[in-house]
Tab-separated table of C-alpha atoms in Angstrom:
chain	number	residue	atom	x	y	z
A	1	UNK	CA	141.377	106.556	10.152
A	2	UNK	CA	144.394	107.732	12.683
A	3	UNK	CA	145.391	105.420	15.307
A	4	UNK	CA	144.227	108.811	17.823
A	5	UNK	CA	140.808	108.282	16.926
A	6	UNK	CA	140.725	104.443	16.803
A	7	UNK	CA	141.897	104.590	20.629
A	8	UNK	CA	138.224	106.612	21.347
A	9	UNK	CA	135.853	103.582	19.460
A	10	UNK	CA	136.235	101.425	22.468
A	11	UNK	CA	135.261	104.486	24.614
A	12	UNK	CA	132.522	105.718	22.658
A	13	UNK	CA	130.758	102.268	22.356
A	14	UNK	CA	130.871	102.164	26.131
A	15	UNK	CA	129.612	105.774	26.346
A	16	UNK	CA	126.413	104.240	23.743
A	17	UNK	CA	126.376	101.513	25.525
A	18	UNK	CA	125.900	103.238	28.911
A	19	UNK	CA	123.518	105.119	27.405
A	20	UNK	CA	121.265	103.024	25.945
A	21	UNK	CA	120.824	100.833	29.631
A	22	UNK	CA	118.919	104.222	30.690
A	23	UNK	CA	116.399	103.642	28.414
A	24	UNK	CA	115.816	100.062	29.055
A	25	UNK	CA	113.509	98.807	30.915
A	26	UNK	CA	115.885	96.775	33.306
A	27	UNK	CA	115.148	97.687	37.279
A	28	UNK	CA	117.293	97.493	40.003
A	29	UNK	CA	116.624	97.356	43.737
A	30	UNK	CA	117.186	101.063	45.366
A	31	UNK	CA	117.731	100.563	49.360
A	32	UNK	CA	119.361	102.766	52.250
A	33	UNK	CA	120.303	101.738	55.542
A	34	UNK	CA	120.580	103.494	58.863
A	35	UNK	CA	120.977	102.140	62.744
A	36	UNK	CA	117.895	101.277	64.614
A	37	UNK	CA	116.792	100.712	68.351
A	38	UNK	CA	114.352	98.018	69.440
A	39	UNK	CA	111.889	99.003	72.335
A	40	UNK	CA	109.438	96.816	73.470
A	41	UNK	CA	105.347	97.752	72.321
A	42	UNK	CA	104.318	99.358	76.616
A	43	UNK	CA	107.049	99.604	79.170
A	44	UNK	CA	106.491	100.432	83.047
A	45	UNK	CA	108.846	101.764	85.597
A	46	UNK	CA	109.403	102.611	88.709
A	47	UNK	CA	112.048	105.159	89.661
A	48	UNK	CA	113.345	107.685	91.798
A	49	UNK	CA	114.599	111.389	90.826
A	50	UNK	CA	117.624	112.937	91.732
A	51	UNK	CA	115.885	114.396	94.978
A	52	UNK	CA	115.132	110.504	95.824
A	53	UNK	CA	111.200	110.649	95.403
A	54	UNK	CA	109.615	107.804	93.629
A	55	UNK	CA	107.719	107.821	90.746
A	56	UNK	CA	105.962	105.589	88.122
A	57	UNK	CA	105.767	105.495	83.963
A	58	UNK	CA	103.484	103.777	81.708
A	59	UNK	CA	105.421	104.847	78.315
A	60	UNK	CA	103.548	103.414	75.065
A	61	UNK	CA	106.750	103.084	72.468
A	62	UNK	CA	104.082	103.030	69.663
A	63	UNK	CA	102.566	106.201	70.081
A	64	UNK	CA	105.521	108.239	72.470
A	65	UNK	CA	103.086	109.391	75.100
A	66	UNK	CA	103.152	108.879	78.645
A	67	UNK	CA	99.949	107.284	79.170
A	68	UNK	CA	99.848	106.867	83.241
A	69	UNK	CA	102.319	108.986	85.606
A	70	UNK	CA	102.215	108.406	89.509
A	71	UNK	CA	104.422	110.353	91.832
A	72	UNK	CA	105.076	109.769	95.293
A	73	UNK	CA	105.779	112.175	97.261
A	74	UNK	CA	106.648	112.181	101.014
A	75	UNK	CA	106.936	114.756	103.896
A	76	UNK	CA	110.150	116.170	104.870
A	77	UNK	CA	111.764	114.343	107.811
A	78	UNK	CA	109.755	110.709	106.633
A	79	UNK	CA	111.376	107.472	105.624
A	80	UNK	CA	110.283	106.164	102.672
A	81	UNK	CA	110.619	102.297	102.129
A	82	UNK	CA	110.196	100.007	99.196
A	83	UNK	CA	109.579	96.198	99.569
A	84	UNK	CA	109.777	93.336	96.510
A	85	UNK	CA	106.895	90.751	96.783
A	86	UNK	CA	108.295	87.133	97.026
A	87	UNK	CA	107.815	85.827	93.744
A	88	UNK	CA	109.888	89.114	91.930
A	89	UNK	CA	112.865	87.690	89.880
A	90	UNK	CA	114.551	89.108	86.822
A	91	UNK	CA	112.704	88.162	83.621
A	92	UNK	CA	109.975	86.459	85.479
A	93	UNK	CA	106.698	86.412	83.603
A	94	UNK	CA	104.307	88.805	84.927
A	95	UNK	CA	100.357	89.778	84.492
A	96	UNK	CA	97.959	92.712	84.427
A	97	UNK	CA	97.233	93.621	88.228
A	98	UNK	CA	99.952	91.657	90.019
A	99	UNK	CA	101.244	93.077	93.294
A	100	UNK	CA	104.553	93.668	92.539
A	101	UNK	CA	105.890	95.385	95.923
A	102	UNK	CA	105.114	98.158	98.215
A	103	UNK	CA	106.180	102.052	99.342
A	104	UNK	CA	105.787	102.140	102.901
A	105	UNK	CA	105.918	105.780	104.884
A	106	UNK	CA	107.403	105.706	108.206
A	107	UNK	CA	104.791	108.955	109.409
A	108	UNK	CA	101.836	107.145	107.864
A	109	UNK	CA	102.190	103.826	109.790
A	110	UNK	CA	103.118	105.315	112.644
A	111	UNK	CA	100.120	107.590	113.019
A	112	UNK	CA	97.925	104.670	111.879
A	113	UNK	CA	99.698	102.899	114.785
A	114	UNK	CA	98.822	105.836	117.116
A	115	UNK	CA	95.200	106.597	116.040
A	116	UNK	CA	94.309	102.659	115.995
A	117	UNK	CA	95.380	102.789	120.158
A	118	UNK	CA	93.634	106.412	120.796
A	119	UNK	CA	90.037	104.867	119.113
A	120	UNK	CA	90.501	102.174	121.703
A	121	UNK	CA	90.643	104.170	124.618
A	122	UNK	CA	88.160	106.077	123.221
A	123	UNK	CA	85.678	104.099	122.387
A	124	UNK	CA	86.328	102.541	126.287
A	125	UNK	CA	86.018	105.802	127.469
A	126	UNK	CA	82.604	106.469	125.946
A	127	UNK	CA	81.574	103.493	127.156
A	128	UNK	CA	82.233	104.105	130.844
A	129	UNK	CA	80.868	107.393	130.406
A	130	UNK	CA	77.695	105.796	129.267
A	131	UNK	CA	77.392	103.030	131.756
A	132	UNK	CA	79.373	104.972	134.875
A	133	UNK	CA	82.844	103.111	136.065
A	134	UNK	CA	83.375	101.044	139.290
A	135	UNK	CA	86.066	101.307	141.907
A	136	UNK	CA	87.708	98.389	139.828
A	137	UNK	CA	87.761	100.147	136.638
A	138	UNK	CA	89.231	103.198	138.486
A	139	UNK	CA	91.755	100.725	139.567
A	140	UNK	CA	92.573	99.020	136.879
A	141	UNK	CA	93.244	102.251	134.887
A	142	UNK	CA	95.194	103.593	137.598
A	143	UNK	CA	97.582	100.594	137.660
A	144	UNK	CA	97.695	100.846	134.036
A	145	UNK	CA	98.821	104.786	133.987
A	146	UNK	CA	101.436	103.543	137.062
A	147	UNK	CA	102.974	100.894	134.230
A	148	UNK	CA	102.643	103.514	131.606
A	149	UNK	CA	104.562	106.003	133.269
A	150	UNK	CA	107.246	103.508	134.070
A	151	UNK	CA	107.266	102.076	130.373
A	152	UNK	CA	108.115	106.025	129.687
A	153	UNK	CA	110.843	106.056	132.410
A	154	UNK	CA	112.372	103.144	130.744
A	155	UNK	CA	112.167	104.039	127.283
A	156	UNK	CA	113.116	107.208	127.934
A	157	UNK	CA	116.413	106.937	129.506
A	158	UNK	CA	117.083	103.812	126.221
A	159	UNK	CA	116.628	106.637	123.699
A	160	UNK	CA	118.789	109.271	125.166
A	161	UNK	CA	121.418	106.600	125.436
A	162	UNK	CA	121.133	105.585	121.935
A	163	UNK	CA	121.200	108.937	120.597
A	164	UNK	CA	124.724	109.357	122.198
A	165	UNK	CA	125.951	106.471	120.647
A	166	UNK	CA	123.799	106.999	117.385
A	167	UNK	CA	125.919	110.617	117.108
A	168	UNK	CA	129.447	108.900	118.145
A	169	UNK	CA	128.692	106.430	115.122
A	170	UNK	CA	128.730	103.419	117.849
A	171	UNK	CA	125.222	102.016	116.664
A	172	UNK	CA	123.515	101.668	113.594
A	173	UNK	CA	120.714	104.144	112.273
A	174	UNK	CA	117.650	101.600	112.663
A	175	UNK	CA	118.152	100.629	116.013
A	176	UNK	CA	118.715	104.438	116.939
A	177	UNK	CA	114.996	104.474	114.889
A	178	UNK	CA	113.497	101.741	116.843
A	179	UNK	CA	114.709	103.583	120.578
A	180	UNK	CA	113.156	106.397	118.965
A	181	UNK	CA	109.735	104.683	117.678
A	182	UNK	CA	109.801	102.751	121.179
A	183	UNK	CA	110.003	106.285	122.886
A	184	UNK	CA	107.303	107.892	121.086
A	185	UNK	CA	104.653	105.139	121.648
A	186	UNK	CA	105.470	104.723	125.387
A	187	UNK	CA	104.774	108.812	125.639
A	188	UNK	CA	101.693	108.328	123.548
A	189	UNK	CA	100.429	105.694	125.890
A	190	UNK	CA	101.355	107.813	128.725
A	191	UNK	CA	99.141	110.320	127.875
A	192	UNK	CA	96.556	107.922	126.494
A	193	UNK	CA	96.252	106.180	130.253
A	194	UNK	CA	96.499	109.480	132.532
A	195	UNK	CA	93.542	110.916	130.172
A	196	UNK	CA	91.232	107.650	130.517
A	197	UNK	CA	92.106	107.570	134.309
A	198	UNK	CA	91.390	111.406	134.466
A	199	UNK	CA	87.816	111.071	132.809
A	200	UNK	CA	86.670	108.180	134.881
A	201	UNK	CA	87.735	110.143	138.448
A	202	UNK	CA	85.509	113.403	136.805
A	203	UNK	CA	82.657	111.547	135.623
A	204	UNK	CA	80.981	112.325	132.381
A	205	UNK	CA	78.462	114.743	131.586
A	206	UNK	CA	76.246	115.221	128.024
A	207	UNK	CA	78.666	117.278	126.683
A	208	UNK	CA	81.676	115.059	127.613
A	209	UNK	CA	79.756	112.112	125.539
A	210	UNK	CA	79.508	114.192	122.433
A	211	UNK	CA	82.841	115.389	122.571
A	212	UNK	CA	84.306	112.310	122.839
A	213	UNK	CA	81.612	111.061	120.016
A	214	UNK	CA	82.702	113.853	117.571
A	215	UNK	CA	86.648	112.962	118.399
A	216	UNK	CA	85.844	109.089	117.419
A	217	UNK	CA	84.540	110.157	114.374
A	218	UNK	CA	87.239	112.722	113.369
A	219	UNK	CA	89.762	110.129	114.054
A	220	UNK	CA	87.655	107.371	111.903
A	221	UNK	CA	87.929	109.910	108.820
A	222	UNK	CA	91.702	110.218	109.150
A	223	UNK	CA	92.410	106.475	109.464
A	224	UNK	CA	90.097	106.026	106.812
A	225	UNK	CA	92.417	108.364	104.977
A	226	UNK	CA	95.528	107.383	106.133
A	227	UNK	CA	94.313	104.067	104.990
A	228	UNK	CA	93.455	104.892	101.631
A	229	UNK	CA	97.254	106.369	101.305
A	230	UNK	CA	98.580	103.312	102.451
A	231	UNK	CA	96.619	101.259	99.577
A	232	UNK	CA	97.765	103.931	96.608
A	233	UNK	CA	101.086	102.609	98.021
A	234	UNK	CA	100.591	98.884	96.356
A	235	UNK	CA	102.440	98.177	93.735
A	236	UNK	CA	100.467	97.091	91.068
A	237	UNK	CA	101.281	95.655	87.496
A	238	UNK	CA	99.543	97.731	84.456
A	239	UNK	CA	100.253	95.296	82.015
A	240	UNK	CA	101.374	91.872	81.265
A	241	UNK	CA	104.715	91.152	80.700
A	242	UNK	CA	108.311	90.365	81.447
A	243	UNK	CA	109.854	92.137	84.737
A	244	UNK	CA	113.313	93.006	84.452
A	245	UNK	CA	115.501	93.751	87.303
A	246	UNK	CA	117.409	96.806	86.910
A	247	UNK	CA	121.032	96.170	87.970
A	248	UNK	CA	123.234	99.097	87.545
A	249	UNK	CA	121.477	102.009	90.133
A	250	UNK	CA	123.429	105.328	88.668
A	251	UNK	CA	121.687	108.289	90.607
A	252	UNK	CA	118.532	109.125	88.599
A	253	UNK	CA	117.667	105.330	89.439
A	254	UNK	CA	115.051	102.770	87.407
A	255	UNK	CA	114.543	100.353	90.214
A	256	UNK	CA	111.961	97.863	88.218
A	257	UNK	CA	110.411	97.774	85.201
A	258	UNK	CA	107.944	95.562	83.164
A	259	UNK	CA	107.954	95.347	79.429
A	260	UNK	CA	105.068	94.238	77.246
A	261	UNK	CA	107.076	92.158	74.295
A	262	UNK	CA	104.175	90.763	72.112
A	263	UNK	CA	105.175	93.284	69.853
A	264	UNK	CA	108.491	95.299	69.257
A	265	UNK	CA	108.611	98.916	68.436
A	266	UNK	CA	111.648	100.035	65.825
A	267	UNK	CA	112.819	103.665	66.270
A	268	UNK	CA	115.624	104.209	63.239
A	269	UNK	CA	116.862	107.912	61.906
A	270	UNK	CA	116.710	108.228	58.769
A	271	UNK	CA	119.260	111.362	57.049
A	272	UNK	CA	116.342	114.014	55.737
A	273	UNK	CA	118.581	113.590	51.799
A	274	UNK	CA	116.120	110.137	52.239
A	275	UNK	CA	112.478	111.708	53.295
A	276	UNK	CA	111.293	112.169	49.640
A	277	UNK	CA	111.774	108.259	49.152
A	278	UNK	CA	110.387	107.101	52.504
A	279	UNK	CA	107.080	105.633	52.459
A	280	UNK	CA	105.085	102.817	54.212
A	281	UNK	CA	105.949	100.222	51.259
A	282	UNK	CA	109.281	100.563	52.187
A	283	UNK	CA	110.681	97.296	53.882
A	284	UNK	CA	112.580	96.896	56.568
A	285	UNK	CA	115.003	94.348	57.776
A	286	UNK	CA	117.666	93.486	59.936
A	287	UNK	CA	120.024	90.532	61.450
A	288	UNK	CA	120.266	90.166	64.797
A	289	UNK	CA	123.472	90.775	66.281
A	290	UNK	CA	125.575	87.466	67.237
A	291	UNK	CA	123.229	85.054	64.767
A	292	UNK	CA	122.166	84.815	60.999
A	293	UNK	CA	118.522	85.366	61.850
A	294	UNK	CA	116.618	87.840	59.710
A	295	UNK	CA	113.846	90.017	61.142
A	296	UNK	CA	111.590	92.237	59.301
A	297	UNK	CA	109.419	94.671	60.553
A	298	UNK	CA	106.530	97.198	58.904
A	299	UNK	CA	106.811	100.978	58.773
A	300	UNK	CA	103.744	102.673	60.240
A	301	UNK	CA	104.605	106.049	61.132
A	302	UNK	CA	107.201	109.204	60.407
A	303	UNK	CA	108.064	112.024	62.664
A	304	UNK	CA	107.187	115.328	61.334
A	305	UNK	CA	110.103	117.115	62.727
A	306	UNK	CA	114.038	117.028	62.420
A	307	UNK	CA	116.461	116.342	64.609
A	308	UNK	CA	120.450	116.371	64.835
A	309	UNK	CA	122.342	113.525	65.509
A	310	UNK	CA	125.893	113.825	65.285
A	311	UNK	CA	126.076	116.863	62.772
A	312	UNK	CA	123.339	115.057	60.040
A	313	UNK	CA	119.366	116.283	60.082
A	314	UNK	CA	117.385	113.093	60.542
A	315	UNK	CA	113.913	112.118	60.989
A	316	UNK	CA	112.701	108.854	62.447
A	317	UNK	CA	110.893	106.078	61.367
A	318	UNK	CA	109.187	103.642	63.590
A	319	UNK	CA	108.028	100.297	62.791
A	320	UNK	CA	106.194	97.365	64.327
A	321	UNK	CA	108.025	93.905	64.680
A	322	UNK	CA	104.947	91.631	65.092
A	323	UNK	CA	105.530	88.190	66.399
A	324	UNK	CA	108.805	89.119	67.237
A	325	UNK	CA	111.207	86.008	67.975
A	326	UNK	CA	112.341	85.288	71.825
A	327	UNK	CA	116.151	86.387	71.268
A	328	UNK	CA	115.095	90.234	70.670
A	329	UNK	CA	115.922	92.311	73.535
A	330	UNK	CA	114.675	95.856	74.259
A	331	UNK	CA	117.919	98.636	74.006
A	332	UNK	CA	119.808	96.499	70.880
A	333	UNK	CA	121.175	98.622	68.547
A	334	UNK	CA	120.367	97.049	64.678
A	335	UNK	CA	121.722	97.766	61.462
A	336	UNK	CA	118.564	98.174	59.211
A	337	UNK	CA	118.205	97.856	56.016
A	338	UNK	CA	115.161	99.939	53.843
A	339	UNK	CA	114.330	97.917	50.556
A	340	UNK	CA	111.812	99.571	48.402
A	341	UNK	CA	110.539	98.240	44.518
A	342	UNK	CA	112.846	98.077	42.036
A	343	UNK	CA	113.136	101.220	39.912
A	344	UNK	CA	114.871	102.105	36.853
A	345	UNK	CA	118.336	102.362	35.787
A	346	UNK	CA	117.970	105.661	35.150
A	347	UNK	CA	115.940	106.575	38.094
A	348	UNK	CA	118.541	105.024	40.584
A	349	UNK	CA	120.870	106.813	39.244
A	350	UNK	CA	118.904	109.919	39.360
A	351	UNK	CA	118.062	109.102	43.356
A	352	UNK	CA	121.979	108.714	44.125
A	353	UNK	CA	122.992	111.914	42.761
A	354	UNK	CA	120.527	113.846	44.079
A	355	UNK	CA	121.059	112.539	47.767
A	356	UNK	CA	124.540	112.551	47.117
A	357	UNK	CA	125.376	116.118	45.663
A	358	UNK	CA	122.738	118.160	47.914
């Protein structure tokens, strides 16, 4: 035999070799991996859009719907307010039905404010129609439109001077707001006092009584109302949960939020080469950033429909972390590993071309 074709023995028992491995039954493990996101199981938030109107989300991770959305909305010209109860702090433990805070509508309070004092007089007034006044009750109402009008005067003369130091930037907005609020109520009560002192000088007839009857009850229906708006305004929790803080305010803003982390929902794309190997006996598992501790969580759904992230068609895969430990944070980014059973030599190598060379 040549010394040429002594040279290709070594290669040709490698080549048999090689050969005869695919048709043994030896197994090795076939896994992929891909980045994943954590989210927490039921996440609420409150926020405010770019046009600065508040609005609420209930977003369950596990399913993707929106399962409560509350917007609200207030009337041009109104100040909207938000106040924190007491007890809010960042990553404080939080349950179902809490009050976490309060909207508050400038408009609303103040014509709460206004209808509470005009169903006073009212209610007076059809009173002393009823009964018939006495020189001291036309007195007493007199003096009290004499201080109303000079309460008016006063407040007056205070608001136009704040509003030309309000527009030459020499005071600050609220106490422009509270000349302003001041001057409204003293004209309300202005007209409030000449209107009782008016009725008790004309006296009262049958019809006077039910007109002022039908006005108490109008005005009971809006406060009712108004009153009703004011509670849909409480703040409370949906769920049970952590509250986190939000601390960077960019201009579509998340003010608050409250995660539910019993469980933890995995969200990882998956390159579409993979989809014909993907299956809920796959296993997943991954280390969490900064420590040697292992998690593994359990596939339970795949999205029917392919997306493109950075120039590759994916699909994603969610799975459930149950019992998840305390150092897992919703928004961390996990390298993920998909282990599935061992499969042949053959069959691995069969899987790697074929995602490989497509």
């Amino acid at each position: 035999m040549s010394y040429r074709y002594k040279k290709l023995i070594p290669l040709a028992l490698l080549l048999l070799i090689l050969g005869g491995l695919f048709f043994l039954p030896i197994k090795v493990p076939f896994s992929f991996q891909s980045m994943g996101l954590l989210n927490p199981s039921k996440k609420w938030s409150l926020r405010t859009d770019l046009d600065g109107n508040f609005y609420s989300e209930l977003k369950n991770f596990q399913s993707g719907v929106i399962e409560q959305s509350t917007s609200y909305r207030f009337e041009r010209g109104d100040i909207a307010s938000l106040f924190f109860s007491k007890e809010i702090a960042n990553n404080a433990s939080i349950f179902k039905n809490d009050t976490i805070g309060m909207l508050s509508s400038r408009l609303v309070e103040d014509r709460i404010q206004k209808l509470e004092s005009e169903m006073l007089v009212w209610e007076q007034q059809l009173q002393s129609r009823k009964s018939g006044e006495k020189e001291a009750v036309v007195e007493e109402l007199r003096q009290k439109l004499i201080y109303a009008q000079q309460q008016f005067e006063l407040t007056q003369k205070n608001f136009e001077r704040s509003q030309i130091l309000f527009l030459d930037s020499l005071i600050a907005r609220d106490r422009f707001e509270s000349a302003e609020t001041e001057f409204i109520t003293a004209k309300t009560n202005i007209e409030i006092a000449r209107n009782s002192y008016n009725a008790v000088l004309s006296g009262a007839k049958p019809a006077d009584i039910k007109l002022v009857e039908e006005q108490i009850l109008a005005s009971q229906k809006e406060l009712q109302f108004l009153e009703e708006t004011r509670q849909k305004y409480v703040l409370l929790s949906p769920l049970s949960g952590k509250l986190v803080l939000n601390q960077y305010l960019p201009k579509e803003v998340e003010y608050i939020s409250i995660i539910d982390t019993t469980e933890f929902i995995l969200y990882a794309p998956v390159k579409f080469h993979y989809k014909p190997y993907l299956s809920y006996d796959l296993k997943i598992d991954f280390t969490i950033p900064g420590t040697d501790e292992t998690v593994q969580a359990t596939i339970f759904d795949f999205t029917e429909h392919v997306e493109i992230i950075s120039s590759n068609q994916v699909i994603f895969v969610k799975a459930r972390i149950s019992d998840p430990p305390a150092s897992l944070i919703p928004g961390l980014s996990v390298k993920c590993k998909f282990a599935g059973e061992p499969v042949t030599l053959r069959e691995y190598v069969k899987r790697t071309l074929d995602i490989f060379l497509r």
